[in-house]
Amino acid sequence: MKICRFNDNRIGLVEGGQVYDVTEVAAQLPALKWPLEPGDQLIAHLERLKGQMQELKGRANPVALDSVKLLSPVANPSKIIAAPLNYQLHVAESKADKGIHNGVHLPDYDGFASPVAKFGVFLKSPSSIVGAGEGVRIAYPGRRNDHEVELAVIIGRKCKDVGREDAFSVVAGYAIGLDMTVRGPEDRSYRKSADTYSVLGPYLVTRDEVADPDALDFSITVNGEHRQKANTRDLITGVAELIEVASRAYTLYPGDIIMTGTPEGVNSIEPGDVMHAYIEGIGEMDVAIRAYDAPKEET
Ligand code: MN
């Protein structure tokens, strides 16, 4: 099942390039009551709502996928978790290019089994999330702002201390993640968490449709120019182990997102550029880069 959020917070099922509006299913979600449980309520209740969504699809008039504005398929993630330096060739390019590591996050992991074993995972602000149709707005003009295309894993239920052998049972589905990054000396959480610096899309593909998330071709082009192209089989720390590592530190909630790391070929984007990202078995999306609009000065 491919589930999108579009236009004015409509919920859609995607099939054959068409979107079927099943927003009515949201009426089945529990009413808000303070204090709120962290996480995304649609993702939390997805399993029991899938049947009704299929029924609603049968009655819906489809519209073309490329005619709607795609929002993040997860509306309310409690956190976005991300893996640093998780492809060998990206470790190598980070070592070679001071413009990437800037002397701050040294890519060496001598004495450790993997970069994740040494550095752990890091967090991006949930307020940075957007969908493909919203685009990225440059937050740091005049600096090097990069694309990082990554497989994104979307957690389906509340869990803690999940072993890698059970890890896929807590997954709701997958999407393409863009971990947008400004290079420089600041902490990762500052450089990767500006508004629009986490893109999730084009929609959520449920777990049952992705046989092996550790064997997917993926790529990104900018204005048609090749930038990154790899396969998730080259992840140093694979999907199941990332869930184990993340859930050892944090309780995971429905809708939490794990960005699994980016391969070699990270490079800068400028206002007016259009990124085209693809992951095998998931989909593809265009994401436009918008200019920084400076805050208006009071006079
Ligand atoms: Mn990244």
Short mmCIF file of C-alpha atoms and ligand atoms in Angstrom, two decimals:
data_model
loop_
_atom_site.label_atom_id
_atom_site.label_comp_id
_atom_site.label_asym_id
_atom_site.label_seq_id
_atom_site.Cartn_x
_atom_site.Cartn_y
_atom_site.Cartn_z
CA MET A 1 0.00 0.00 0.00
CA LYS A 2 1.25 3.48 -0.87
CA ILE A 3 -0.11 6.19 1.41
CA CYS A 4 0.33 9.90 0.78
CA ARG A 5 -0.69 13.16 2.44
CA PHE A 6 -1.52 15.84 -0.09
CA ASN A 7 -2.95 19.31 -0.72
CA ASP A 8 -4.80 20.51 2.41
CA ASN A 9 -3.94 17.49 4.61
CA ARG A 10 -5.87 14.99 2.49
CA ILE A 11 -4.98 11.31 2.91
CA GLY A 12 -4.53 9.38 -0.33
CA LEU A 13 -3.84 5.88 -1.59
CA VAL A 14 -1.49 5.88 -4.58
CA GLU A 15 -1.87 3.34 -7.35
CA GLY A 16 -0.86 3.47 -10.99
CA GLY A 17 0.10 7.13 -10.89
CA GLN A 18 -3.30 8.07 -9.43
CA VAL A 19 -4.29 9.31 -5.97
CA TYR A 20 -7.50 8.05 -4.37
CA ASP A 21 -8.78 10.32 -1.60
CA VAL A 22 -9.48 8.31 1.57
CA THR A 23 -9.40 11.23 4.03
CA GLU A 24 -12.67 10.06 5.60
CA VAL A 25 -10.67 7.41 7.46
CA ALA A 26 -9.26 10.12 9.74
CA ALA A 27 -12.65 10.24 11.49
CA GLN A 28 -11.71 6.87 13.04
CA LEU A 29 -8.73 8.36 14.90
CA PRO A 30 -9.16 8.96 18.65
CA ALA A 31 -10.07 12.47 19.78
CA LEU A 32 -7.23 14.53 21.23
CA LYS A 33 -6.85 14.37 24.97
CA TRP A 34 -4.09 16.05 26.93
CA PRO A 35 -1.36 14.99 27.50
CA LEU A 36 -0.80 13.65 23.99
CA GLU A 37 1.03 10.39 23.44
CA PRO A 38 4.07 11.19 21.25
CA GLY A 39 3.93 10.01 17.68
CA ASP A 40 1.71 10.11 14.62
CA GLN A 41 -1.84 8.92 15.17
CA LEU A 42 -2.50 7.87 11.58
CA ILE A 43 0.62 5.67 11.56
CA ALA A 44 -0.24 4.34 15.04
CA HIS A 45 -3.64 3.12 13.83
CA LEU A 46 -2.71 2.25 10.26
CA GLU A 47 -3.02 -1.53 10.61
CA ARG A 48 -6.66 -1.45 11.72
CA LEU A 49 -7.56 1.28 9.19
CA LYS A 50 -6.13 -0.39 6.08
CA GLY A 51 -9.38 -2.26 5.32
CA GLN A 52 -11.51 0.86 5.45
CA MET A 53 -8.97 2.72 3.34
CA GLN A 54 -9.31 0.08 0.62
CA GLU A 55 -13.11 0.40 0.77
CA LEU A 56 -12.95 4.18 0.49
CA LYS A 57 -10.57 3.85 -2.44
CA GLY A 58 -13.21 1.86 -4.32
CA ARG A 59 -15.59 4.82 -4.10
CA ALA A 60 -13.05 7.61 -4.76
CA ASN A 61 -12.53 9.51 -7.98
CA PRO A 62 -8.78 9.37 -8.63
CA VAL A 63 -6.68 12.38 -9.56
CA ALA A 64 -3.23 12.27 -11.17
CA LEU A 65 -0.36 11.98 -8.66
CA ASP A 66 1.59 14.68 -10.50
CA SER A 67 -1.32 17.13 -10.09
CA VAL A 68 -1.32 17.14 -6.28
CA LYS A 69 0.94 18.88 -3.77
CA LEU A 70 2.66 16.13 -1.77
CA LEU A 71 3.22 16.77 1.96
CA SER A 72 5.29 14.56 4.26
CA PRO A 73 3.46 11.20 4.57
CA VAL A 74 4.19 11.39 8.31
CA ALA A 75 2.51 14.49 9.73
CA ASN A 76 3.73 14.30 13.34
CA PRO A 77 6.96 12.37 13.86
CA SER A 78 8.17 12.54 17.47
CA LYS A 79 11.74 12.45 16.17
CA ILE A 80 13.89 12.04 13.10
CA ILE A 81 16.86 9.78 13.79
CA ALA A 82 19.78 9.71 11.36
CA ALA A 83 22.93 7.67 10.83
CA PRO A 84 26.24 9.42 10.16
CA LEU A 85 28.84 8.12 7.68
CA ASN A 86 27.05 4.87 6.84
CA TYR A 87 28.49 4.13 3.36
CA GLN A 88 32.21 3.36 2.95
CA LEU A 89 32.67 5.59 -0.10
CA HIS A 90 30.99 8.51 1.70
CA VAL A 91 33.38 7.97 4.64
CA ALA A 92 36.22 8.16 2.09
CA GLU A 93 34.98 11.34 0.39
CA SER A 94 34.38 12.95 3.80
CA LYS A 95 37.98 12.20 4.78
CA ALA A 96 39.29 13.63 1.51
CA ASP A 97 37.17 16.81 1.45
CA LYS A 98 37.50 19.29 4.30
CA GLY A 99 34.47 21.05 2.81
CA ILE A 100 32.42 18.09 4.06
CA HIS A 101 33.92 17.30 7.48
CA ASN A 102 35.39 20.75 8.22
CA GLY A 103 37.67 19.28 10.86
CA VAL A 104 34.75 18.88 13.23
CA HIS A 105 33.22 15.48 12.56
CA LEU A 106 36.35 13.55 11.68
CA PRO A 107 35.38 10.53 9.64
CA ASP A 108 37.99 8.20 11.18
CA TYR A 109 36.56 5.34 13.19
CA ASP A 110 39.76 3.47 13.92
CA GLY A 111 39.30 0.93 16.68
CA PHE A 112 35.53 0.81 16.20
CA ALA A 113 33.56 -1.68 14.13
CA SER A 114 31.66 1.05 12.26
CA PRO A 115 31.04 4.80 12.28
CA VAL A 116 27.70 4.15 14.04
CA ALA A 117 29.53 2.13 16.74
CA LYS A 118 31.76 5.16 17.36
CA PHE A 119 29.43 8.12 16.78
CA GLY A 120 26.02 6.56 17.47
CA VAL A 121 23.07 8.13 15.71
CA PHE A 122 21.93 11.76 15.80
CA LEU A 123 18.62 13.63 15.80
CA LYS A 124 17.11 16.10 13.35
CA SER A 125 14.32 18.37 14.51
CA PRO A 126 10.81 17.07 13.70
CA SER A 127 9.90 20.64 12.69
CA SER A 128 12.29 20.34 9.73
CA ILE A 129 10.05 17.87 7.90
CA VAL A 130 8.37 18.62 4.57
CA GLY A 131 7.00 16.69 1.62
CA ALA A 132 8.20 16.69 -1.97
CA GLY A 133 5.64 19.30 -3.04
CA GLU A 134 6.77 21.83 -0.45
CA GLY A 135 10.40 21.93 -1.52
CA VAL A 136 13.51 23.00 0.34
CA ARG A 137 14.14 26.61 1.33
CA ILE A 138 17.80 27.54 1.69
CA ALA A 139 18.35 28.54 5.32
CA TYR A 140 22.06 29.37 5.09
CA PRO A 141 22.62 31.46 1.94
CA GLY A 142 26.21 31.85 0.78
CA ARG A 143 27.28 28.56 2.38
CA ARG A 144 27.55 25.03 1.05
CA ASN A 145 24.07 23.43 1.35
CA ASP A 146 24.12 19.75 0.29
CA HIS A 147 21.67 17.03 -0.69
CA GLU A 148 21.95 13.63 1.00
CA VAL A 149 19.61 10.99 -0.44
CA GLU A 150 18.82 8.17 1.99
CA LEU A 151 16.46 5.27 2.55
CA ALA A 152 14.02 6.37 5.28
CA VAL A 153 12.45 3.81 7.62
CA ILE A 154 9.13 4.72 9.27
CA ILE A 155 8.43 3.08 12.63
CA GLY A 156 4.94 1.60 13.08
CA ARG A 157 4.53 1.14 16.80
CA LYS A 158 5.84 2.16 20.21
CA CYS A 159 8.86 0.05 21.12
CA LYS A 160 12.11 -0.01 23.09
CA ASP A 161 15.20 -2.25 23.03
CA VAL A 162 14.26 -4.01 19.81
CA GLY A 163 16.78 -6.71 18.82
CA ARG A 164 17.91 -6.74 15.20
CA GLU A 165 16.25 -10.16 14.71
CA ASP A 166 12.81 -8.62 15.48
CA ALA A 167 13.49 -5.22 13.97
CA PHE A 168 11.30 -5.43 10.87
CA SER A 169 8.22 -6.20 12.99
CA VAL A 170 8.22 -2.58 14.23
CA VAL A 171 8.46 -1.04 10.75
CA ALA A 172 5.36 0.55 9.17
CA GLY A 173 7.03 1.25 5.86
CA TYR A 174 9.62 3.11 3.84
CA ALA A 175 10.07 6.34 1.93
CA ILE A 176 12.78 8.42 0.33
CA GLY A 177 14.52 10.73 2.79
CA LEU A 178 16.56 13.81 1.93
CA ASP A 179 18.86 14.77 4.81
CA MET A 180 19.59 18.34 3.73
CA THR A 181 22.76 19.68 5.31
CA VAL A 182 24.76 22.87 5.50
CA ARG A 183 28.50 22.16 5.82
CA GLY A 184 30.38 23.90 8.58
CA PRO A 185 31.58 23.74 12.16
CA GLU A 186 28.22 23.65 13.97
CA ASP A 187 26.69 20.59 15.55
CA ARG A 188 24.88 18.23 13.16
CA SER A 189 21.55 18.91 14.84
CA TYR A 190 21.90 22.61 13.94
CA ARG A 191 23.17 22.10 10.40
CA LYS A 192 20.54 19.50 9.44
CA SER A 193 17.42 20.72 11.24
CA ALA A 194 16.44 24.03 9.67
CA ASP A 195 12.86 24.24 8.39
CA THR A 196 12.51 22.11 5.21
CA TYR A 197 15.88 20.35 5.75
CA SER A 198 14.21 16.93 6.10
CA VAL A 199 12.25 15.85 3.03
CA LEU A 200 10.13 12.68 3.22
CA GLY A 201 8.31 11.30 0.23
CA PRO A 202 6.82 10.87 -2.18
CA TYR A 203 4.60 8.66 0.05
CA LEU A 204 4.88 5.85 2.59
CA VAL A 205 5.24 2.38 1.06
CA THR A 206 4.10 -0.25 3.55
CA ARG A 207 6.61 -2.83 4.73
CA ASP A 208 4.94 -5.76 2.93
CA GLU A 209 5.77 -4.19 -0.45
CA VAL A 210 9.53 -3.99 0.18
CA ALA A 211 10.99 -7.50 0.33
CA ASP A 212 14.52 -6.46 1.32
CA PRO A 213 15.25 -2.85 2.33
CA ASP A 214 18.96 -3.72 2.40
CA ALA A 215 19.06 -4.31 -1.37
CA LEU A 216 17.55 -1.28 -3.11
CA ASP A 217 19.04 0.82 -5.90
CA PHE A 218 18.66 4.53 -5.30
CA SER A 219 19.85 7.80 -6.78
CA ILE A 220 19.52 11.55 -6.97
CA THR A 221 20.06 13.97 -9.83
CA VAL A 222 20.07 17.77 -9.72
CA ASN A 223 18.72 19.52 -12.83
CA GLY A 224 19.18 16.19 -14.61
CA GLU A 225 22.85 15.93 -13.62
CA HIS A 226 23.94 12.69 -11.91
CA ARG A 227 24.97 13.20 -8.26
CA GLN A 228 24.50 10.09 -6.09
CA LYS A 229 23.79 6.49 -7.13
CA ALA A 230 24.17 3.45 -4.88
CA ASN A 231 22.49 0.40 -3.40
CA THR A 232 21.42 -0.01 0.23
CA ARG A 233 23.33 -3.32 0.34
CA ASP A 234 26.39 -1.10 0.87
CA LEU A 235 25.06 0.25 4.18
CA ILE A 236 27.81 -0.29 6.77
CA THR A 237 25.18 -0.61 9.52
CA GLY A 238 22.05 -2.13 7.98
CA VAL A 239 18.40 -1.30 8.62
CA ALA A 240 17.75 -3.90 11.35
CA GLU A 241 20.88 -2.98 13.31
CA LEU A 242 20.04 0.74 13.07
CA ILE A 243 16.65 0.01 14.66
CA GLU A 244 18.44 -1.92 17.41
CA VAL A 245 20.90 0.92 18.05
CA ALA A 246 18.23 3.65 17.96
CA SER A 247 15.78 1.78 20.19
CA ARG A 248 18.50 1.09 22.74
CA ALA A 249 18.72 4.84 23.37
CA TYR A 250 15.18 6.03 22.63
CA THR A 251 11.66 4.73 22.93
CA LEU A 252 10.49 4.70 19.32
CA TYR A 253 6.98 5.94 18.56
CA PRO A 254 4.71 5.45 15.55
CA GLY A 255 5.85 7.76 12.77
CA ASP A 256 9.43 8.09 14.00
CA ILE A 257 11.74 8.28 11.01
CA ILE A 258 15.18 6.73 10.66
CA MET A 259 17.30 8.20 7.86
CA THR A 260 19.79 5.42 7.20
CA GLY A 261 22.73 7.39 5.79
CA THR A 262 23.91 8.69 2.45
CA PRO A 263 26.34 7.30 -0.12
CA GLU A 264 29.14 9.14 -1.93
CA GLY A 265 28.42 12.08 -4.21
CA VAL A 266 27.02 14.63 -1.75
CA ASN A 267 27.17 18.07 -3.32
CA SER A 268 25.65 21.51 -3.15
CA ILE A 269 22.31 22.84 -4.34
CA GLU A 270 21.23 26.39 -5.15
CA PRO A 271 17.89 28.19 -5.40
CA GLY A 272 16.12 27.28 -8.63
CA ASP A 273 17.58 23.76 -8.72
CA VAL A 274 15.30 20.74 -8.91
CA MET A 275 16.38 17.48 -7.28
CA HIS A 276 15.02 14.20 -8.58
CA ALA A 277 15.31 11.34 -6.09
CA TYR A 278 14.51 7.67 -6.69
CA ILE A 279 14.49 4.46 -4.65
CA GLU A 280 13.77 1.10 -6.26
CA GLY A 281 10.39 -0.31 -5.19
CA ILE A 282 9.44 2.92 -3.43
CA GLY A 283 9.13 5.66 -6.03
CA GLU A 284 10.56 8.91 -7.24
CA MET A 285 10.02 12.59 -6.55
CA ASP A 286 11.00 16.05 -7.74
CA VAL A 287 11.93 18.52 -5.01
CA ALA A 288 12.54 22.19 -5.82
CA ILE A 289 15.04 24.46 -4.04
CA ARG A 290 13.75 27.90 -3.05
CA ALA A 291 15.74 30.97 -2.09
CA TYR A 292 16.27 32.19 1.42
CA ASP A 293 13.87 35.01 2.08
CA ALA A 294 15.43 37.26 4.66
CA PRO A 295 13.27 38.28 7.64
CA LYS A 296 11.80 41.76 7.06
CA GLU A 297 13.56 44.46 9.02
CA GLU A 298 11.35 46.65 11.16
CA THR A 299 11.53 50.32 10.28
MN MN B 1 22.69 11.98 6.22
#
